[in-house]
XYZ file of N, CA, C and O in Angstrom:
484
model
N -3.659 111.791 56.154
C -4.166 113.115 56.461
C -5.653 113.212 56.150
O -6.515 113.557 56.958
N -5.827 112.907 55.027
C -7.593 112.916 54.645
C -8.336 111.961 55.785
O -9.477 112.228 56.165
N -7.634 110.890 56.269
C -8.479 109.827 56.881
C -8.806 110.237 58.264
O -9.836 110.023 58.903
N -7.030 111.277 58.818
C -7.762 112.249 59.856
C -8.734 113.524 60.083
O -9.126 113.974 61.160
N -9.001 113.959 58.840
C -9.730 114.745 58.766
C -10.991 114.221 58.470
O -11.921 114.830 58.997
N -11.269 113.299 57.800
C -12.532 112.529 57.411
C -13.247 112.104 59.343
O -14.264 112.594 59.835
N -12.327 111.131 59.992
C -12.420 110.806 60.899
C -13.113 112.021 61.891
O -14.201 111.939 62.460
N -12.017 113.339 61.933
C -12.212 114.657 62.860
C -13.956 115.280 62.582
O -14.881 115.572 63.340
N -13.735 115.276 60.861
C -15.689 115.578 60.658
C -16.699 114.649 61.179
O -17.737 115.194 61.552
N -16.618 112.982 61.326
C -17.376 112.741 61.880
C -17.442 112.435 63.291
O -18.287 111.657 63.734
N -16.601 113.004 64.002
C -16.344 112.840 65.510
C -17.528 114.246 66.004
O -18.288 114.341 66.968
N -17.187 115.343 64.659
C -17.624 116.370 65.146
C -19.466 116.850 64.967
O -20.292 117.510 65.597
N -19.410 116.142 63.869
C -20.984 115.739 63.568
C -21.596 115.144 64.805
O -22.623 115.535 65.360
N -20.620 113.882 65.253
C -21.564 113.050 66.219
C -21.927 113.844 67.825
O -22.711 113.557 68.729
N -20.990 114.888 67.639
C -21.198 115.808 69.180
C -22.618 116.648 68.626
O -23.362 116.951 69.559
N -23.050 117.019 67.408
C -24.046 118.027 67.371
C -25.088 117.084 67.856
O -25.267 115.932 67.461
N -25.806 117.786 68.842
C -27.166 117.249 69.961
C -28.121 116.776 68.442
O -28.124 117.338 67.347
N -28.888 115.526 68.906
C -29.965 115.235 68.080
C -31.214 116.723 67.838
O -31.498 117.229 66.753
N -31.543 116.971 68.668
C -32.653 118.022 68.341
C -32.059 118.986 67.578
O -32.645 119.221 66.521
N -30.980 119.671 67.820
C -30.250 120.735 66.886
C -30.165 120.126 65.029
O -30.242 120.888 64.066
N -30.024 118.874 64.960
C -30.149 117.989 63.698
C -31.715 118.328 62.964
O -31.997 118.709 61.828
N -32.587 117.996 64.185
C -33.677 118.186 63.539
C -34.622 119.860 63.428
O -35.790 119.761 63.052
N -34.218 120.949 63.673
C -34.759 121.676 63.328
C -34.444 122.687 62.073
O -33.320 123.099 61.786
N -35.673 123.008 61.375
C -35.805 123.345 59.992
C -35.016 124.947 60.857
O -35.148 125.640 61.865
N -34.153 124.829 59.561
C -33.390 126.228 59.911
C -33.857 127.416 59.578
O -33.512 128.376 60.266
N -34.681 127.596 58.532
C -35.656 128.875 58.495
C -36.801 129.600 59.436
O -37.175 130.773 59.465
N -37.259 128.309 60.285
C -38.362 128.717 61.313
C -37.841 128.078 62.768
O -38.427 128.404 63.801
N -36.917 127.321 62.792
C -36.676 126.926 64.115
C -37.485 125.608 64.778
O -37.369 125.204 65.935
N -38.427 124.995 63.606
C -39.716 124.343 64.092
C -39.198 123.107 64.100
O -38.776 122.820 62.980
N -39.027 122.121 65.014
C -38.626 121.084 65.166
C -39.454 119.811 64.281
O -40.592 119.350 64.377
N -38.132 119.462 63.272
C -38.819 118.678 61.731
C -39.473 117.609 62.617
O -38.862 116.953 63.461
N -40.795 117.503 62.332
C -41.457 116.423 62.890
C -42.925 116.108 62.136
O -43.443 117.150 61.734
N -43.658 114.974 61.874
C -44.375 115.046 61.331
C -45.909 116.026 61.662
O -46.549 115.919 62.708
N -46.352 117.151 60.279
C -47.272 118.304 60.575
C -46.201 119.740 60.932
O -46.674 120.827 61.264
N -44.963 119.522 60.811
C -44.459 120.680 60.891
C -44.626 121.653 59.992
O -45.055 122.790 60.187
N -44.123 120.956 58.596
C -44.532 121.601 57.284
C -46.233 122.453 57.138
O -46.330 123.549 56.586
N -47.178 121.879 57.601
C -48.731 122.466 57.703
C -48.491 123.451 58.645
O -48.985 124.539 58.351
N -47.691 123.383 60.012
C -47.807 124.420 61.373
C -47.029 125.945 60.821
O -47.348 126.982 61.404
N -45.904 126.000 59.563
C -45.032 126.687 58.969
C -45.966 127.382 57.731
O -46.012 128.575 57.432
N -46.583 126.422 57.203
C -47.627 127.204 56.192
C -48.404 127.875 57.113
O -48.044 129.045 57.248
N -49.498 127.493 57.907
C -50.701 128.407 57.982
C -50.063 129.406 59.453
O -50.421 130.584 59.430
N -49.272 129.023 60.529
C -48.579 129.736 61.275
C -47.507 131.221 61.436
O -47.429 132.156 62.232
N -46.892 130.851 60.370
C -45.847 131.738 59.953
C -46.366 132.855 59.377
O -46.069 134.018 59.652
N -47.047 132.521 58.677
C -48.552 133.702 57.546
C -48.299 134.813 58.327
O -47.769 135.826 57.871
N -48.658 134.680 59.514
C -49.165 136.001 60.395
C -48.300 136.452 61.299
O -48.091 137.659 61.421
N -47.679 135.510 62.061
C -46.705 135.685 62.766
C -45.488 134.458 63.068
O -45.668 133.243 63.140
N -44.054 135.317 63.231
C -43.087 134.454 63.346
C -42.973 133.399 64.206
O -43.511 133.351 65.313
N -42.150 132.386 63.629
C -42.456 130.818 64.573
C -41.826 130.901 65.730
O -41.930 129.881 66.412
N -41.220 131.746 66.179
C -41.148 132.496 67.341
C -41.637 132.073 68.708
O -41.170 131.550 69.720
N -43.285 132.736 68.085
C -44.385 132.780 68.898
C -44.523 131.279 69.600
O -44.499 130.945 70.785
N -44.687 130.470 68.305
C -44.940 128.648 68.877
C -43.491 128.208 69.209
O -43.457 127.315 70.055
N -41.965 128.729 68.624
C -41.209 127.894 69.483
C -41.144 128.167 70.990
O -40.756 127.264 71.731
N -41.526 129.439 71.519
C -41.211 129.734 72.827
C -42.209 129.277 73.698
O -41.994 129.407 74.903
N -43.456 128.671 73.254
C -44.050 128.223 74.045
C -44.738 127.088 74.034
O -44.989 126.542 72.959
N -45.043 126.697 74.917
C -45.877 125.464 74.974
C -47.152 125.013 76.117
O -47.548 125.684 77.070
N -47.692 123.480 75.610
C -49.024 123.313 76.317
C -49.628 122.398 75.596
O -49.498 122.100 74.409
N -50.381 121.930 76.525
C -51.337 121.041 75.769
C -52.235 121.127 74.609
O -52.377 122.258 74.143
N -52.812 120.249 74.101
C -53.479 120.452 72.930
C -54.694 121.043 72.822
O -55.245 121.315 71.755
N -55.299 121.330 74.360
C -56.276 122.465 74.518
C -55.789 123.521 75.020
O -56.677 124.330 75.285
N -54.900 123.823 75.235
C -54.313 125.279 75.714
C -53.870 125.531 73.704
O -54.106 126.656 73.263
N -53.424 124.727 72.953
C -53.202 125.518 71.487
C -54.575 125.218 71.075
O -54.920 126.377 70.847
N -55.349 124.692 70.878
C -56.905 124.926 70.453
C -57.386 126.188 71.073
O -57.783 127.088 70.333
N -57.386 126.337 72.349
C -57.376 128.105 72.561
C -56.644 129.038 72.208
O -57.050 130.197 72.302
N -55.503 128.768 71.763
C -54.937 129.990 71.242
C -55.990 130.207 70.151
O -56.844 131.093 70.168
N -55.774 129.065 68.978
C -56.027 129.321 67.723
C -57.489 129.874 67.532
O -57.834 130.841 66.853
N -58.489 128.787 68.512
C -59.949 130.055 68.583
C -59.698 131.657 69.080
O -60.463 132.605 68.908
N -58.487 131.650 69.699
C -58.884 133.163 70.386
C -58.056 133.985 69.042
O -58.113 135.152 68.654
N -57.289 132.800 68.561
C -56.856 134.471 66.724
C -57.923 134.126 66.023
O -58.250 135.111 65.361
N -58.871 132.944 65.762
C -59.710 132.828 64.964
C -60.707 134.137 65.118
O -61.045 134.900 64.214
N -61.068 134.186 66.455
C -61.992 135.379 67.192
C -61.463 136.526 67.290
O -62.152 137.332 66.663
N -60.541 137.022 67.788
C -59.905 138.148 67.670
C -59.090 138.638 66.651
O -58.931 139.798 66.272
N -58.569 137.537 66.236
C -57.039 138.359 65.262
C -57.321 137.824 63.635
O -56.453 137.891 62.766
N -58.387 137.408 63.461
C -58.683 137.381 61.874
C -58.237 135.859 61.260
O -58.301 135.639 60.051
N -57.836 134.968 62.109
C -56.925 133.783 61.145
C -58.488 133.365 61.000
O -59.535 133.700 61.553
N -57.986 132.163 59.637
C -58.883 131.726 58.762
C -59.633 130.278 59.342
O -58.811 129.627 59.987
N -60.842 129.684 59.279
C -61.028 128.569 59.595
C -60.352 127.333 59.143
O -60.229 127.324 57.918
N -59.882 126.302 59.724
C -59.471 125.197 59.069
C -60.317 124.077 58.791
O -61.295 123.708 59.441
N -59.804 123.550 57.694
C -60.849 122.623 58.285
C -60.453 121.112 58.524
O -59.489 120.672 57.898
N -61.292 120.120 59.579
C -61.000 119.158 60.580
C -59.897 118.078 60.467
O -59.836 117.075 61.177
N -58.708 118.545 59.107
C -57.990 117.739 59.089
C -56.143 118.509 59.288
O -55.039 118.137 59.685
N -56.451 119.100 59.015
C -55.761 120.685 58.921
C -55.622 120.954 60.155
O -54.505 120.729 60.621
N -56.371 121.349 60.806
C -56.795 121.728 62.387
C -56.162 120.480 63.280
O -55.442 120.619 64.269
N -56.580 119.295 62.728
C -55.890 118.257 63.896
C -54.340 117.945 63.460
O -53.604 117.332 64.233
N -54.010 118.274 62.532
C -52.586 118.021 62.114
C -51.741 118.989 63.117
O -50.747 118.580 63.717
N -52.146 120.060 63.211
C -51.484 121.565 63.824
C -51.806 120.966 64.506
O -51.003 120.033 64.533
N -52.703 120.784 65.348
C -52.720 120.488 67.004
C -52.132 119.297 67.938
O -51.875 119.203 69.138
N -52.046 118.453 66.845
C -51.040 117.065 66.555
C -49.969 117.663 67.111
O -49.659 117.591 68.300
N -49.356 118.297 66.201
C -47.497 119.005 65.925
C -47.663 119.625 67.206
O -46.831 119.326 68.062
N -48.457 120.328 67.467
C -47.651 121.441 68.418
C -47.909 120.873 69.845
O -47.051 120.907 70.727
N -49.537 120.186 70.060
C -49.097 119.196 71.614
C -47.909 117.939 71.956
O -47.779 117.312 73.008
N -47.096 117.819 70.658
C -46.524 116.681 70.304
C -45.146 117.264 70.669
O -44.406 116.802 71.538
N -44.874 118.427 69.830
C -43.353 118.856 69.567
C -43.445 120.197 70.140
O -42.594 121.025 69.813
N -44.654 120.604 71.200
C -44.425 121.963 71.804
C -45.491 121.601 72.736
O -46.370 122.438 72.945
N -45.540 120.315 73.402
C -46.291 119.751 74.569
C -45.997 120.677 75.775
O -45.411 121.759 75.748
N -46.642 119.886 77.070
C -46.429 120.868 78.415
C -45.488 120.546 78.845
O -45.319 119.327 78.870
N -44.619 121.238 79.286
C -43.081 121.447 80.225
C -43.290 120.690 81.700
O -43.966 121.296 82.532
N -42.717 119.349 82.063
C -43.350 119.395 83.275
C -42.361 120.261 83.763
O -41.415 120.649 83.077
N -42.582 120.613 85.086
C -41.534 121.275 86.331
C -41.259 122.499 85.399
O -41.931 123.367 85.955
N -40.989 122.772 84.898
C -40.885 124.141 84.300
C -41.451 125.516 84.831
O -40.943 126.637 84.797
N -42.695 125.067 85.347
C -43.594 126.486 85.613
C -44.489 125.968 86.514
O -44.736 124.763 86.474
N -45.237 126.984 87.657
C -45.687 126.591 88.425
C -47.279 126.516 87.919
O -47.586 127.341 87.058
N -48.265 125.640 88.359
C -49.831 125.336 87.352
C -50.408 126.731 87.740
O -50.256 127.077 88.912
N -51.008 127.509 86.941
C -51.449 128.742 86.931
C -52.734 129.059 87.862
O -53.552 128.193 88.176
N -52.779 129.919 88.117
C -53.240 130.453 89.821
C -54.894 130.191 89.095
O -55.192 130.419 87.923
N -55.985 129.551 90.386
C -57.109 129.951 90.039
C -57.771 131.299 90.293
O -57.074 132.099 90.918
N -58.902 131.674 89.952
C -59.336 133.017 89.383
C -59.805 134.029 91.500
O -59.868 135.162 91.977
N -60.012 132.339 92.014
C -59.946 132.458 93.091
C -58.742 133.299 93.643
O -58.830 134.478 93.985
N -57.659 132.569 93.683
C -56.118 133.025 94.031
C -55.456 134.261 93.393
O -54.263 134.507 93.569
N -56.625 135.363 92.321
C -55.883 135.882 92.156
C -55.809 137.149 92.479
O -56.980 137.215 92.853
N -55.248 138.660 92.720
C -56.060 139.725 93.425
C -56.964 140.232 92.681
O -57.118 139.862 91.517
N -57.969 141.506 93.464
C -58.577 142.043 92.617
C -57.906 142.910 91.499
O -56.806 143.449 91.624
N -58.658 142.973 90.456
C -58.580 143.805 89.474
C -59.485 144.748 88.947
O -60.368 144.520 88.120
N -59.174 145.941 89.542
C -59.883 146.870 89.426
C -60.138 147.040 87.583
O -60.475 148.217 87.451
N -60.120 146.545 86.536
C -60.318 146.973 85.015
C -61.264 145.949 84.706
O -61.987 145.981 83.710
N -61.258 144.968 85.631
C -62.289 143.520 85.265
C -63.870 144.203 86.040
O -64.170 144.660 87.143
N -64.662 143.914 84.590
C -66.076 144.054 84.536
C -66.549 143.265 86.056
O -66.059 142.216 86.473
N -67.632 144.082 86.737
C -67.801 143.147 88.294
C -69.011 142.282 87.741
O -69.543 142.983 86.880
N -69.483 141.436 87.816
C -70.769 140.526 87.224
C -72.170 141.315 87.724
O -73.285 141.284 87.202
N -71.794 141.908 88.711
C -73.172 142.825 89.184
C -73.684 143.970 88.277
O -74.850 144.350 88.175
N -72.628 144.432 87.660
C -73.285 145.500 86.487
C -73.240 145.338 84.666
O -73.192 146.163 83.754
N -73.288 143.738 84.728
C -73.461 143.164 83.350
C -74.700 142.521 83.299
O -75.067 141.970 82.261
């Protein structure tokens, strides 16, 4: 009886998907090396949420992080710190291929009447 039940737990272990194994259960952040740094200075401000639902290359998250550096108050890092996070998250929250269609140029997109016209700046 124990040897079927011993047996039944690891039949049932071996069905749980590898990625479900590896994510930290408090933030959802897939354990990978620089996760621990992306959970410290990330989480601070807002839930990991934000970075599990999305993704992109490692200059699409270098723009995020200048545009909270600039707008939303986060703190400077500095150049080792900064490449660790950007490590983790182009690594373990890279670009989706086929997922989404490549985003419209500025050309392709309609007017917008709230956007400043360059003629009166």
């Amino acid at each position: 009886m124990i040897r079927t039940a011993a047996l039944g737990l690891l039949l049932g272990l071996a069905a749980i998907p590898a990625a479900a194994a590896e994510l930290d259960p408090q933030t959802g952040f897939i354990i990978a090396p620089g996760w621990e740094t992306v959970r410290n200075n990330c989480t601070a401000c807002h839930s990991a949420k934000l970075v599990t639902q999305n993704s992109g290359s490692r200059e699409h998250w270098l723009s995020l992080i200048r545009w909270m550096q600039e707008k939303q108050g986060l703190w400077a890092f500095d150049a080792q710190t900064e490449d660790t996070i950007l490590s983790y998250l182009s690594t373990a929250y890279g670009p989706k291929t086929g997922a989404r269609r490549p985003p419209l140029r500025m050309d392709q997109l309609p007017e917008n009447p709230y956007r400043p016209s360059t003629e009166s700046q």
